[in-house]
PDB file of C-alpha atoms in Angstrom:
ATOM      1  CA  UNK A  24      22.603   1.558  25.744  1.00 94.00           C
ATOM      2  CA  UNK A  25      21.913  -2.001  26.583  1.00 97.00           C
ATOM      3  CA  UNK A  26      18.304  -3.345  26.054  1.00 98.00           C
ATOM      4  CA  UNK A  27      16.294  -6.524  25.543  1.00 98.00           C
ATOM      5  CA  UNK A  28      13.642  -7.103  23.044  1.00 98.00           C
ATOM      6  CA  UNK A  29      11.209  -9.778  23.781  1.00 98.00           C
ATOM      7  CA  UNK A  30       9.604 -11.549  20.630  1.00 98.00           C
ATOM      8  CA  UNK A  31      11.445 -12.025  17.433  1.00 97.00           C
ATOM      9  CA  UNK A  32       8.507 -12.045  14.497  1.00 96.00           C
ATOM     10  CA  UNK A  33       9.687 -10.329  11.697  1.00 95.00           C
ATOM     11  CA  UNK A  34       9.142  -6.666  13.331  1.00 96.00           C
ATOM     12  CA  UNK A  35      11.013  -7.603  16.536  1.00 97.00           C
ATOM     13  CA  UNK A  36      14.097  -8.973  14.860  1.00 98.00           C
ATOM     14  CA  UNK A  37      14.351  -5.943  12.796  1.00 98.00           C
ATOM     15  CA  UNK A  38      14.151  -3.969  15.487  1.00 98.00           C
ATOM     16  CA  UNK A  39      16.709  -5.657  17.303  1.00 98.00           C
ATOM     17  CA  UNK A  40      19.175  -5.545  14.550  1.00 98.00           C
ATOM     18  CA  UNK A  41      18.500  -1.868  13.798  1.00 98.00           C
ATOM     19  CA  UNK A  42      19.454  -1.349  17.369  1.00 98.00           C
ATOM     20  CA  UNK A  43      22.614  -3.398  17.176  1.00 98.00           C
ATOM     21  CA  UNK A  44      23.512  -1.212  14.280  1.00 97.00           C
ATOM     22  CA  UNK A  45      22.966   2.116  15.976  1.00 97.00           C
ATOM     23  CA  UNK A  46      25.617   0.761  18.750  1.00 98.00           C
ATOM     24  CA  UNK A  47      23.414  -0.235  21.658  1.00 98.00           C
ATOM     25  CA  UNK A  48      24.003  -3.780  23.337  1.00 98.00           C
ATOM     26  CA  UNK A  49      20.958  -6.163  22.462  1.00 98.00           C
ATOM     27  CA  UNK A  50      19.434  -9.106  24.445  1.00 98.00           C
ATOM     28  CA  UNK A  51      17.298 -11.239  22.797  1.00 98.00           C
ATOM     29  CA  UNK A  52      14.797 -13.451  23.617  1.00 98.00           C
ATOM     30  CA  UNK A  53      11.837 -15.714  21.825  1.00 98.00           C
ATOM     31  CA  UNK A  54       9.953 -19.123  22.742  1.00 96.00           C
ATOM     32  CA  UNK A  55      12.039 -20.298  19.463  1.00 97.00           C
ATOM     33  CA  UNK A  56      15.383 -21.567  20.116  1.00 97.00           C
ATOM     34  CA  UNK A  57      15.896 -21.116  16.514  1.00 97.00           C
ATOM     35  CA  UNK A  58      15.109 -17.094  16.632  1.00 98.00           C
ATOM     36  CA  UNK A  59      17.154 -16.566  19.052  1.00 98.00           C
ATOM     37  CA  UNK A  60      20.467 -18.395  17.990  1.00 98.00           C
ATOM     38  CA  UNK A  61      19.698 -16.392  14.296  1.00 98.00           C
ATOM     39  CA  UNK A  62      20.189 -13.474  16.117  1.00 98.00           C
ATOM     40  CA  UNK A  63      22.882 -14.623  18.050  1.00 98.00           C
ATOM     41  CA  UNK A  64      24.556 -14.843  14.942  1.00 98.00           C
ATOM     42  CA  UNK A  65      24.235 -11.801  13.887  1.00 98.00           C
ATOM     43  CA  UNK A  66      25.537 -10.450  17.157  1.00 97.00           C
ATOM     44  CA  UNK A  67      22.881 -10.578  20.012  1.00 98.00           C
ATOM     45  CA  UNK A  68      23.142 -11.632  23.298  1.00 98.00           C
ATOM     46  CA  UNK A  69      20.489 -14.513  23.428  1.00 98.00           C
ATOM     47  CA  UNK A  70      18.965 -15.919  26.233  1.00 98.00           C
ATOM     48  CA  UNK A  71      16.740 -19.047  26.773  1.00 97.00           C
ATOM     49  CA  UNK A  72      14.564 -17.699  29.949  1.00 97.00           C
ATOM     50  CA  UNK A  73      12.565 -14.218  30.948  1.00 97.00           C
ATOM     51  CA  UNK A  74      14.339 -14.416  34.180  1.00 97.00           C
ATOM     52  CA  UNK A  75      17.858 -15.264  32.633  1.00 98.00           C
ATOM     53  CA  UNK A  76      17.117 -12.334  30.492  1.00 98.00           C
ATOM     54  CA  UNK A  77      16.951 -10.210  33.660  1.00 97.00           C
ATOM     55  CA  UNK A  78      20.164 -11.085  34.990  1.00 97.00           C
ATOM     56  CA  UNK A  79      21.644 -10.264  31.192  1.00 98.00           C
ATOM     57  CA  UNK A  80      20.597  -6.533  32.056  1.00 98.00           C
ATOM     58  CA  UNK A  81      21.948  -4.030  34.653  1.00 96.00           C
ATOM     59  CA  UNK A  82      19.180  -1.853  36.436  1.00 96.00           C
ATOM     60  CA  UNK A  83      17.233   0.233  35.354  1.00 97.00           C
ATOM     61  CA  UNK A  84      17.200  -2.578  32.998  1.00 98.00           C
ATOM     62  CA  UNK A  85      15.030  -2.005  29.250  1.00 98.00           C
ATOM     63  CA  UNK A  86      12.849  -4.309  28.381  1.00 98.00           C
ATOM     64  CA  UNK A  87      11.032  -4.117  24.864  1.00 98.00           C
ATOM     65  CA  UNK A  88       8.143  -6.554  24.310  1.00 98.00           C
ATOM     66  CA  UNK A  89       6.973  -7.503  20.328  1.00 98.00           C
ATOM     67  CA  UNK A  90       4.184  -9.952  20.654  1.00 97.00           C
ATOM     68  CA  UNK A  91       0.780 -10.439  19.255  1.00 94.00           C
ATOM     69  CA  UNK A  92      -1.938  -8.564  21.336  1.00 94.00           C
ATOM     70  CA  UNK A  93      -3.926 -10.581  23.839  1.00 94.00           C
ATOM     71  CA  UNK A  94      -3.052 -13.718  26.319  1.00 96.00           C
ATOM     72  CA  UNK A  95       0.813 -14.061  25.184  1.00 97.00           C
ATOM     73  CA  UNK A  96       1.768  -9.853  25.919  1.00 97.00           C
ATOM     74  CA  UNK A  97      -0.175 -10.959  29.604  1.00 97.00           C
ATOM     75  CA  UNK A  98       1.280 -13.524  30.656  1.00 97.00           C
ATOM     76  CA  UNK A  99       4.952 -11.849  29.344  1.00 98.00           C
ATOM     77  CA  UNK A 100       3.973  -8.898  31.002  1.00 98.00           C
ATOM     78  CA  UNK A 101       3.394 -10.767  34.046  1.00 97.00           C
ATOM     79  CA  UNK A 102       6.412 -12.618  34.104  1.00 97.00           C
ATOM     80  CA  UNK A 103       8.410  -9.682  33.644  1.00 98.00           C
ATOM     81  CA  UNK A 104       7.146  -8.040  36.633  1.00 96.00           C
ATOM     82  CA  UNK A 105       7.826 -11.303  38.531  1.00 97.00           C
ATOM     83  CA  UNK A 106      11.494 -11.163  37.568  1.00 98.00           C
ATOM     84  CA  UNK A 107      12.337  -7.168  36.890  1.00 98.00           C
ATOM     85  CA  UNK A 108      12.938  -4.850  39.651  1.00 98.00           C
ATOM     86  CA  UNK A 109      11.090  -1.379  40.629  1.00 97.00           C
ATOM     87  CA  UNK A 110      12.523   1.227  38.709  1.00 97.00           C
ATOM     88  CA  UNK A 111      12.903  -1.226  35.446  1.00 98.00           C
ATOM     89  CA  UNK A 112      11.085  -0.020  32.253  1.00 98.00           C
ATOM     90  CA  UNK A 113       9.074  -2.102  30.457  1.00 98.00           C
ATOM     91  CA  UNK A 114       7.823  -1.382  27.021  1.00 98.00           C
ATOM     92  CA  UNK A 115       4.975  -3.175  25.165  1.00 98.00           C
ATOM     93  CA  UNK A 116       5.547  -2.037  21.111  1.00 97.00           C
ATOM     94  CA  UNK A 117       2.883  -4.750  19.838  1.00 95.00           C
ATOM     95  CA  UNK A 118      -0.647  -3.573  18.760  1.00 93.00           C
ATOM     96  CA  UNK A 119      -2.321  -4.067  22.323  1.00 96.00           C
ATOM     97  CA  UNK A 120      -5.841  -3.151  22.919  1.00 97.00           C
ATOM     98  CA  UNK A 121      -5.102   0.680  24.610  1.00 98.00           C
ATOM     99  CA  UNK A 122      -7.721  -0.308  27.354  1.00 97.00           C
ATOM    100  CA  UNK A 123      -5.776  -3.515  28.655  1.00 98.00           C
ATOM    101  CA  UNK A 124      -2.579  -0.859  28.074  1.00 98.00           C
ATOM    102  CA  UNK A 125      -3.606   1.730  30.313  1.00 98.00           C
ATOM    103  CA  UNK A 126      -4.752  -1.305  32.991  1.00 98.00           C
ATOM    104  CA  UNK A 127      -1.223  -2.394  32.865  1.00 98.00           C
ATOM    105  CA  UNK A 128       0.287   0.790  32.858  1.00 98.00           C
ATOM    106  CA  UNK A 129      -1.365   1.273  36.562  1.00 98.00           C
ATOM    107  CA  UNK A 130      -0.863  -1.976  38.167  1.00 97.00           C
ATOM    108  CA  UNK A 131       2.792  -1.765  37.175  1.00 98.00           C
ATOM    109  CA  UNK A 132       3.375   1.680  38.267  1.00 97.00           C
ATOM    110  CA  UNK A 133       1.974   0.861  41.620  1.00 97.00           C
ATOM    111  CA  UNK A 134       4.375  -1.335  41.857  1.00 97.00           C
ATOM    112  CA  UNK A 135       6.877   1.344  40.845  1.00 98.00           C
ATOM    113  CA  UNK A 136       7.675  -0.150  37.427  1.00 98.00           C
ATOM    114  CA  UNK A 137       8.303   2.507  34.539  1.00 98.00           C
ATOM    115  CA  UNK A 138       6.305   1.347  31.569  1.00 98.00           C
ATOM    116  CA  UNK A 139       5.661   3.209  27.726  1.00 98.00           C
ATOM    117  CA  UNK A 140       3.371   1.392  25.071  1.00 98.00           C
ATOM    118  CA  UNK A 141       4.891   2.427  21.833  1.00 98.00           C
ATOM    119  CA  UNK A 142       2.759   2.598  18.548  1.00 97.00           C
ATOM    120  CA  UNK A 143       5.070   1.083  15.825  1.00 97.00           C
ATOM    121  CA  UNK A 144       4.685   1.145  12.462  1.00 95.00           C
ATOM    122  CA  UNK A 145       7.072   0.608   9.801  1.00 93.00           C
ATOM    123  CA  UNK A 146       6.773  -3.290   8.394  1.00 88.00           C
ATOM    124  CA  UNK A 147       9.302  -5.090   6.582  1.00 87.00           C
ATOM    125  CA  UNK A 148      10.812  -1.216   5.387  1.00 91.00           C
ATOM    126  CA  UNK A 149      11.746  -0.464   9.062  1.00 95.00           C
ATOM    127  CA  UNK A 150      15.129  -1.836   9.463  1.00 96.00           C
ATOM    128  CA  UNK A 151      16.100  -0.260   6.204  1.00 96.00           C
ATOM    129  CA  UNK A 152      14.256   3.359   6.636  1.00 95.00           C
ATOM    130  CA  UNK A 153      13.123   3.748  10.189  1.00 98.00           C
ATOM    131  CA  UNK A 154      10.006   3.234  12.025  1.00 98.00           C
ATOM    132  CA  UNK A 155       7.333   5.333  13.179  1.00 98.00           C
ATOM    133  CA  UNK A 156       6.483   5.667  17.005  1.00 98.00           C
ATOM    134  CA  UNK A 157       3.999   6.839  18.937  1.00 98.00           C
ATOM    135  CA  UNK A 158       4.681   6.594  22.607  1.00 98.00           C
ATOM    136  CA  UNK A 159       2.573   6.523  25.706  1.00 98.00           C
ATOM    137  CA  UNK A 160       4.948   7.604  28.561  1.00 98.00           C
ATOM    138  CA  UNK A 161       5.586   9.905  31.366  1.00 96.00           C
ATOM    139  CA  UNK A 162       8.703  12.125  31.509  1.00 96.00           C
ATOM    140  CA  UNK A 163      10.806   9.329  33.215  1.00 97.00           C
ATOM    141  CA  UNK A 164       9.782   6.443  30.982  1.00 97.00           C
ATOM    142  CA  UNK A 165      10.879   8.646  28.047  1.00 97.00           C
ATOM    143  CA  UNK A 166      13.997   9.825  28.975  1.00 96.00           C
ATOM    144  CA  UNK A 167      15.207   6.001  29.281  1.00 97.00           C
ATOM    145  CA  UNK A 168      14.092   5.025  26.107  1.00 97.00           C
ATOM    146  CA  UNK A 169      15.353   8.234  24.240  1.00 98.00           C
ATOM    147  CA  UNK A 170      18.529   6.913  22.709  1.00 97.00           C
ATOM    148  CA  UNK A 171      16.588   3.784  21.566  1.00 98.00           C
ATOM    149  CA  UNK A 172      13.862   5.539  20.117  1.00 98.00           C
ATOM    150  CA  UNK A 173      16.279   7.485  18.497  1.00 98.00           C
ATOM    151  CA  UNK A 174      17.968   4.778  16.766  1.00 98.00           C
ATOM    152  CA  UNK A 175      15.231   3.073  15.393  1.00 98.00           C
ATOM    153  CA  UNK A 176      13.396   6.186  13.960  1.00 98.00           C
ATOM    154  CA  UNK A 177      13.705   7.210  10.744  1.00 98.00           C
ATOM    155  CA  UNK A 178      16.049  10.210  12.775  1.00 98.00           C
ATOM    156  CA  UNK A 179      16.603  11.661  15.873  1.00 98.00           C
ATOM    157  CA  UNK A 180      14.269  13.798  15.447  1.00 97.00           C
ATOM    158  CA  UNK A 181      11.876  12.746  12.666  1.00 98.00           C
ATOM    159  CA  UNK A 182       8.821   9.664  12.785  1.00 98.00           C
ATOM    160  CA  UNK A 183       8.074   9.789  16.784  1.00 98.00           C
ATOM    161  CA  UNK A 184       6.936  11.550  19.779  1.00 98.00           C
ATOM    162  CA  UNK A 185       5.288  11.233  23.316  1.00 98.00           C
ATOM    163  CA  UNK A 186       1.554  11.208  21.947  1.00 98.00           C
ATOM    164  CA  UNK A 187       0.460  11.553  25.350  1.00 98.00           C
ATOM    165  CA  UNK A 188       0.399   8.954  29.363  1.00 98.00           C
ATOM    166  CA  UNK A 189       0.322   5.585  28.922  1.00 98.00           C
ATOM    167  CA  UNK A 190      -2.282   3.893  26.795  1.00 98.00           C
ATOM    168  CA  UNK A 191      -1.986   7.078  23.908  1.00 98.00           C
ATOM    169  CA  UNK A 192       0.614   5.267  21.933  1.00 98.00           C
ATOM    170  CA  UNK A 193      -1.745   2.073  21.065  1.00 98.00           C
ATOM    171  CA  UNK A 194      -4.852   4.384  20.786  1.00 98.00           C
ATOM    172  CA  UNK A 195      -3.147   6.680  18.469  1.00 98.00           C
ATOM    173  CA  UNK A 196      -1.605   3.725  16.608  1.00 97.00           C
ATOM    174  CA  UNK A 197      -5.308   1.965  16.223  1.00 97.00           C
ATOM    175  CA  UNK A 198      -6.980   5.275  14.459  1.00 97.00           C
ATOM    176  CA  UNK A 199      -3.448   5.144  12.405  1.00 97.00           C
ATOM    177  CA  UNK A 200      -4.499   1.546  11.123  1.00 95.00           C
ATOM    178  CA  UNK A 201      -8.037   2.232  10.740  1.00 96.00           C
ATOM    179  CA  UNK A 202      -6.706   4.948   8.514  1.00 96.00           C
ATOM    180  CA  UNK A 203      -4.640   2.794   6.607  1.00 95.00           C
ATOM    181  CA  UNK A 204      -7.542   0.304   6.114  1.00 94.00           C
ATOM    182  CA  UNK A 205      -9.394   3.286   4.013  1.00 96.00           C
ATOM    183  CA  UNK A 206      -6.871   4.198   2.114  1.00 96.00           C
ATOM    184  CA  UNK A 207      -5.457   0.624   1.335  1.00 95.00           C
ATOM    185  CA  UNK A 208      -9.142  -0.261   0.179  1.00 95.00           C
ATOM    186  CA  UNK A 209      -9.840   2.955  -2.039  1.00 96.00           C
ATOM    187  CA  UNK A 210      -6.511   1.937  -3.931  1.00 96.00           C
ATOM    188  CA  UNK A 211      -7.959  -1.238  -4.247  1.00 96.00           C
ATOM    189  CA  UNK A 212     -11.315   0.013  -5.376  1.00 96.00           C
ATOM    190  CA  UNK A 213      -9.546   2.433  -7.898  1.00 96.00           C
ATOM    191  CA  UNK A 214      -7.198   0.186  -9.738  1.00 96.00           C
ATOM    192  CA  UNK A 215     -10.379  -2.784  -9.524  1.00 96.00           C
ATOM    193  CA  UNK A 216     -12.185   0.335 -11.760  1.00 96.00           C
ATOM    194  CA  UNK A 217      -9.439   1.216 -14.251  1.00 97.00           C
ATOM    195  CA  UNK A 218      -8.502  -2.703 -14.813  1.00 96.00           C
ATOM    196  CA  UNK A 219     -12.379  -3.365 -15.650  1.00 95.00           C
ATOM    197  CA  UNK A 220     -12.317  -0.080 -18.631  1.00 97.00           C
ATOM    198  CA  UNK A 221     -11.162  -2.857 -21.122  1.00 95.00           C
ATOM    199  CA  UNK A 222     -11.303  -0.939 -24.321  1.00 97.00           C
ATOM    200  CA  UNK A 223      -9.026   1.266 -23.354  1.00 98.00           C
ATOM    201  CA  UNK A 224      -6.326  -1.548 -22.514  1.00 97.00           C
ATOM    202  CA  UNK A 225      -4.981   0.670 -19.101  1.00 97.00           C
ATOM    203  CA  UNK A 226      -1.357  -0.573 -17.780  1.00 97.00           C
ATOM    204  CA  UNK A 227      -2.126  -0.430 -14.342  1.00 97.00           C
ATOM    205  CA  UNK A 228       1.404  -1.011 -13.631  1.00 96.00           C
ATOM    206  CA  UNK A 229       2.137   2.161 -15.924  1.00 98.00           C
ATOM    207  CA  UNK A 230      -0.602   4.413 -14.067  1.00 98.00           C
ATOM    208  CA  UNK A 231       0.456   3.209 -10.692  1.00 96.00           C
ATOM    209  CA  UNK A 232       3.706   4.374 -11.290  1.00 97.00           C
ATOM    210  CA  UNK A 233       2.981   7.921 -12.834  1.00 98.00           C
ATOM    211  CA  UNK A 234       0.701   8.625  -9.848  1.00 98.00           C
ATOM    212  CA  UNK A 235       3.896   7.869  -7.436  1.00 97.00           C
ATOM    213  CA  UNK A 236       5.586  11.439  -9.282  1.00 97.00           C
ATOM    214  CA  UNK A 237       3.570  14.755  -8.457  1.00 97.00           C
ATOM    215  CA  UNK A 238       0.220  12.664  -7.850  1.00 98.00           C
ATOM    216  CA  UNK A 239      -1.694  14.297  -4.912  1.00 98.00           C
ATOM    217  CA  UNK A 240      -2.732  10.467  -4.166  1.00 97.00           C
ATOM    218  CA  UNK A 241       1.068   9.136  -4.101  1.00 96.00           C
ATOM    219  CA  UNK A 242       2.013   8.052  -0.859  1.00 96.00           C
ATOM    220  CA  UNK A 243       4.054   4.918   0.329  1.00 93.00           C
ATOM    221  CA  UNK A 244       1.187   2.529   0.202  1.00 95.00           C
ATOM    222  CA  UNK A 245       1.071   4.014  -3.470  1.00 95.00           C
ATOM    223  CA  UNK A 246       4.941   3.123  -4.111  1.00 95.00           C
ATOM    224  CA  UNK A 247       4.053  -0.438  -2.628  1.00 94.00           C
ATOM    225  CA  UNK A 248       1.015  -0.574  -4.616  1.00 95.00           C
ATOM    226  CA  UNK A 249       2.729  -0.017  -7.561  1.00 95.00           C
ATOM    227  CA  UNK A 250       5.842  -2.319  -6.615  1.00 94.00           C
ATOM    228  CA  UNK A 251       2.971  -5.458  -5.981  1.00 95.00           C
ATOM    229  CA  UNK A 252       1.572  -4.402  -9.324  1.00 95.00           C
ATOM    230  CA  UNK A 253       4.753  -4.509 -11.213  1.00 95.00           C
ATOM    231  CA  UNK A 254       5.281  -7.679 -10.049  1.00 95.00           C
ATOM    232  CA  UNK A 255       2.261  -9.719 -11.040  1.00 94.00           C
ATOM    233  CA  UNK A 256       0.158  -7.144 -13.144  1.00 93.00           C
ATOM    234  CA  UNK A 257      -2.525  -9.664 -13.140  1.00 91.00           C
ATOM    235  CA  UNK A 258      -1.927 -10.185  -9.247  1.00 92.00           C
ATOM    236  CA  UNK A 259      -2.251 -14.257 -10.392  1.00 91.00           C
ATOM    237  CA  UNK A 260      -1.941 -17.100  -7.446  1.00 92.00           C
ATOM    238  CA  UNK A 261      -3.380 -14.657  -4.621  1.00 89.00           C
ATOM    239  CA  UNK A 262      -6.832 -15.239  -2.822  1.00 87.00           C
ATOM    240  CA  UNK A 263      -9.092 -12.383  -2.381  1.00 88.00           C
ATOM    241  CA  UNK A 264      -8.741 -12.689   1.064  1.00 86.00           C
ATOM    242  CA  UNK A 265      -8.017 -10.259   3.405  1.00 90.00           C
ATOM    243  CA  UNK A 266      -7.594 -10.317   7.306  1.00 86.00           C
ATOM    244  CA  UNK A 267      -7.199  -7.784  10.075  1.00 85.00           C
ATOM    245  CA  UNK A 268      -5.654  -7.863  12.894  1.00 81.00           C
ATOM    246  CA  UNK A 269      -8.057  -6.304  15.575  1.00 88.00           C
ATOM    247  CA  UNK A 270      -6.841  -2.401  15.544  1.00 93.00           C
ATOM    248  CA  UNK A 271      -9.750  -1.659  12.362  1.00 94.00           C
ATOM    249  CA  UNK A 272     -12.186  -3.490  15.080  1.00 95.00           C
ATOM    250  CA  UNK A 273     -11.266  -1.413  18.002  1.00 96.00           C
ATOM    251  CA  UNK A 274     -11.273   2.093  15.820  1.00 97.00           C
ATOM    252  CA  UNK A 275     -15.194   1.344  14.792  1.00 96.00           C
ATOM    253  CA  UNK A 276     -16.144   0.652  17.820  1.00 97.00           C
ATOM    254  CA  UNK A 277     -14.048   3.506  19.970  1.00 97.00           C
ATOM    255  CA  UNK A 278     -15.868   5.695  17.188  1.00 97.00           C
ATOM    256  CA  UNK A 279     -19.393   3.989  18.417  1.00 97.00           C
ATOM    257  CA  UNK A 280     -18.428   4.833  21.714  1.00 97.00           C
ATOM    258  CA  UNK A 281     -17.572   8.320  21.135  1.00 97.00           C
ATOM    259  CA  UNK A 282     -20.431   8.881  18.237  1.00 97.00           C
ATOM    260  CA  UNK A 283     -17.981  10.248  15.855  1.00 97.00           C
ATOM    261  CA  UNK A 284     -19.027   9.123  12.004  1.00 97.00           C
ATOM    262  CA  UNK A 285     -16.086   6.899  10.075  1.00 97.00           C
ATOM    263  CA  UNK A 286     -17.992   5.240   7.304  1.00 96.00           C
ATOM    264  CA  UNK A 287     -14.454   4.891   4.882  1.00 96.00           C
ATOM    265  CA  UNK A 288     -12.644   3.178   7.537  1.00 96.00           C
ATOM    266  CA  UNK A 289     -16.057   1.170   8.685  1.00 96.00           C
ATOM    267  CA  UNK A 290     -17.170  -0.028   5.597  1.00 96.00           C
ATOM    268  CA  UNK A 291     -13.496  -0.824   4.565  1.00 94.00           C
ATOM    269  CA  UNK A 292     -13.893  -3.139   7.552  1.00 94.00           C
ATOM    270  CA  UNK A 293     -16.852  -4.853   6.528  1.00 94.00           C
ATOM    271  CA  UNK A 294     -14.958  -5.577   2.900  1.00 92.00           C
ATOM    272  CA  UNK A 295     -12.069  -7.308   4.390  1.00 91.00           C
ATOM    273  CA  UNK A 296     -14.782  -9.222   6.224  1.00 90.00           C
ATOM    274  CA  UNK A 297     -16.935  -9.463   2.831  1.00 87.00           C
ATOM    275  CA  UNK A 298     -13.563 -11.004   1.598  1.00 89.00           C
ATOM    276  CA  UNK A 299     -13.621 -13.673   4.015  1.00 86.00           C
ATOM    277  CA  UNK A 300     -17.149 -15.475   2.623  1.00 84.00           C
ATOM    278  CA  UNK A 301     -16.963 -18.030   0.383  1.00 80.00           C
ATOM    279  CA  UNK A 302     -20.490 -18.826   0.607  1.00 80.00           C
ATOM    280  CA  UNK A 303     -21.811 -15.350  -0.136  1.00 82.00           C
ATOM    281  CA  UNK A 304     -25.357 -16.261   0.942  1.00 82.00           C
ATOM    282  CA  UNK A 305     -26.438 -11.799   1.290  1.00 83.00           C
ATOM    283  CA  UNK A 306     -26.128 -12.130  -2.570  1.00 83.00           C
ATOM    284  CA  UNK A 307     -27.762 -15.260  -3.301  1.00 84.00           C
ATOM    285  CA  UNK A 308     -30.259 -13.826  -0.887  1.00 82.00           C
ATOM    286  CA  UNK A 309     -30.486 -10.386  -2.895  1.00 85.00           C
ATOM    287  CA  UNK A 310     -30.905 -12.095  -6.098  1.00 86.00           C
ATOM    288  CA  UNK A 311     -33.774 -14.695  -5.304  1.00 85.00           C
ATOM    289  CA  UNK A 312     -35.950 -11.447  -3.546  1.00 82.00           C
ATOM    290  CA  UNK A 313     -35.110  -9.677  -7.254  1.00 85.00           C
ATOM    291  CA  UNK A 314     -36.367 -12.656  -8.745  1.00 83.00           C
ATOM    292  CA  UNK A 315     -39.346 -13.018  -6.396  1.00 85.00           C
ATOM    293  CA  UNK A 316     -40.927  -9.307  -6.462  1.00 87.00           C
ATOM    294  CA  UNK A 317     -39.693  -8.531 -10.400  1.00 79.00           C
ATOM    295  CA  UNK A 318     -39.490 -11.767 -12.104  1.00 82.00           C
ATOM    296  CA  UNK A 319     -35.845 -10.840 -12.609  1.00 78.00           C
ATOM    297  CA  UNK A 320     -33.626 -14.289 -13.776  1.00 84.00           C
ATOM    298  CA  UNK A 321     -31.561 -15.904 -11.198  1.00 79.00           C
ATOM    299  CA  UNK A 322     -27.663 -17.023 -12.409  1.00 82.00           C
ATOM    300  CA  UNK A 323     -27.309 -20.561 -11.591  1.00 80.00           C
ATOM    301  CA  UNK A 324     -24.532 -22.233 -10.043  1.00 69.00           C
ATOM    302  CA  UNK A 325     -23.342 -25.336 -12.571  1.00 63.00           C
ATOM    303  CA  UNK A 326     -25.386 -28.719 -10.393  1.00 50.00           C
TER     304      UNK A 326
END
């Protein structure tokens, strides 16, 4: 099969090679010259324009976009439709909103595109051991994507499905990352407990590693937990910092919209938010209205 990806970040490379390996002919193409001739290197086709790209392809030409969610996956989108032909599938695997996916999904079927938006999960791991997909597609868009799909999952038939029309695959991959967000955070929480037991002296390292055996908490964030551990135990040079990327976001509030309670994945929101202050000014707050209604003492900042 002969396919273009769009976007080379990490994921999209990957992708693209695992393709390549699995036989199918890849075009490539990224705003970076210097992407693109890496993976011309290693094989790909590259091209230097969208509409170059489309000449690279015979109809119905396959065309699978990795970018970041928002104004970049637009305008692509857009371009693509400018230079593709009815009957062309397009294929947005980023993290997109699912709302601005299933308004996409219309205005290019009207104008009798084939699109699929196509939950991916996976990381770094994926080019190695698969990745998981979760498509949004009708019967036609799915059928021309198969052998793809196929090659990239973990098998033919294991780690992806048709979730459901367009618009499913980024909805059911935005409750997937809301999930991951509470169980990243109670890992956190757990090991933050056992390191603070001092007289006991725990190997977190150690425990990490027995739990990945038999444990009914082991998992693959467990394995990577215990692979981060085991490689700086005291987890030394790393800011307690953490970002997110917009999916934990739109799972609290689809859950607002649709009154259904998620305080684990909420609240582990709010922490990678907590992360984010420097200032902390809700604590200095909570400890000067201890100090003002009990007389409790205030810790002072040195100055």
């Amino acid at each position: 099969m002969k396919l273009a990806f769009v976007g080379l970040g990490k994921m999209g490379a990957n992708m693209a090679r695992r393709a390549m390996r699995g036989g199918h002919d890849v075009v490539v193409y990224d705003l970076r010259a210097d992407a693109v001739s890496t993976m011309e290197g290693e094989g790909a086709r590259g091209v230097r324009s969208l509409a170059e790209l489309s000449d690279a392809l015979s109809a119905p030409r396959v065309v699978w976009v990795m970018l970041p969610a928002g104004d970049v996956t637009e305008h692509t989108l857009e371009t693509l439709r400018a230079v593709l032909s009815p009957g062309d599938l397009i294929i947005d695997g980023g993290n997109s909103n699912y709302k601005d996916t299933q308004r996409r999904a219309a205005e290019l079927t009207e104008q009798g595109f084939l699109f699929a938006d196509v939950g991916t999960s996976g990381g770094v791991w994926g080019l190695s051991q698969g990745y998981s997909m979760m498509l949004g597609a009708d019967d036609a868009a799915l059928e021309l994507v198969r052998p793809v799909i196929e090659t990239l999952a973990p098998s033919p038939e294991t780690g992806w499905g048709r979730v459901g029309p367009p618009g499913s695959g980024h909805f059911v991959k935005m409750v997937h990352n809301g999930i991951e967000y509470g169980m990243m955070q109670a890992y956190a929480e757990g090991f933050d407990l056992l390191g603070r037991k001092q007289e006991f002296e725990l190997d977190l390292p150690q425990i990490a590693e027995i739990w990945r055996h038999g444990s009914v908490v082991r998992s693959w964030l467990l394995d990577l937990t215990a692979r981060a551990l085991d490689e700086n135990p005291q987890l030394e040079g790393i800011a307690p910092y953490v970002t997110d990327s917009g999916e934990g976001r739109w799972t609290v509030v689809e859950a607002i919209d649709l009154n259904v309670a998620i305080p684990v994945i909420s609240m582990a929101l709010q922490l990678r938010f907590r992360s984010r202050d420097e200032t902390q000014f809700a604590d200095k707050l909570l400890a000067a209205m201890r100090q003002q209604f009990g007389g409790h003492a205030v810790k002072r900042t040195d100055g």
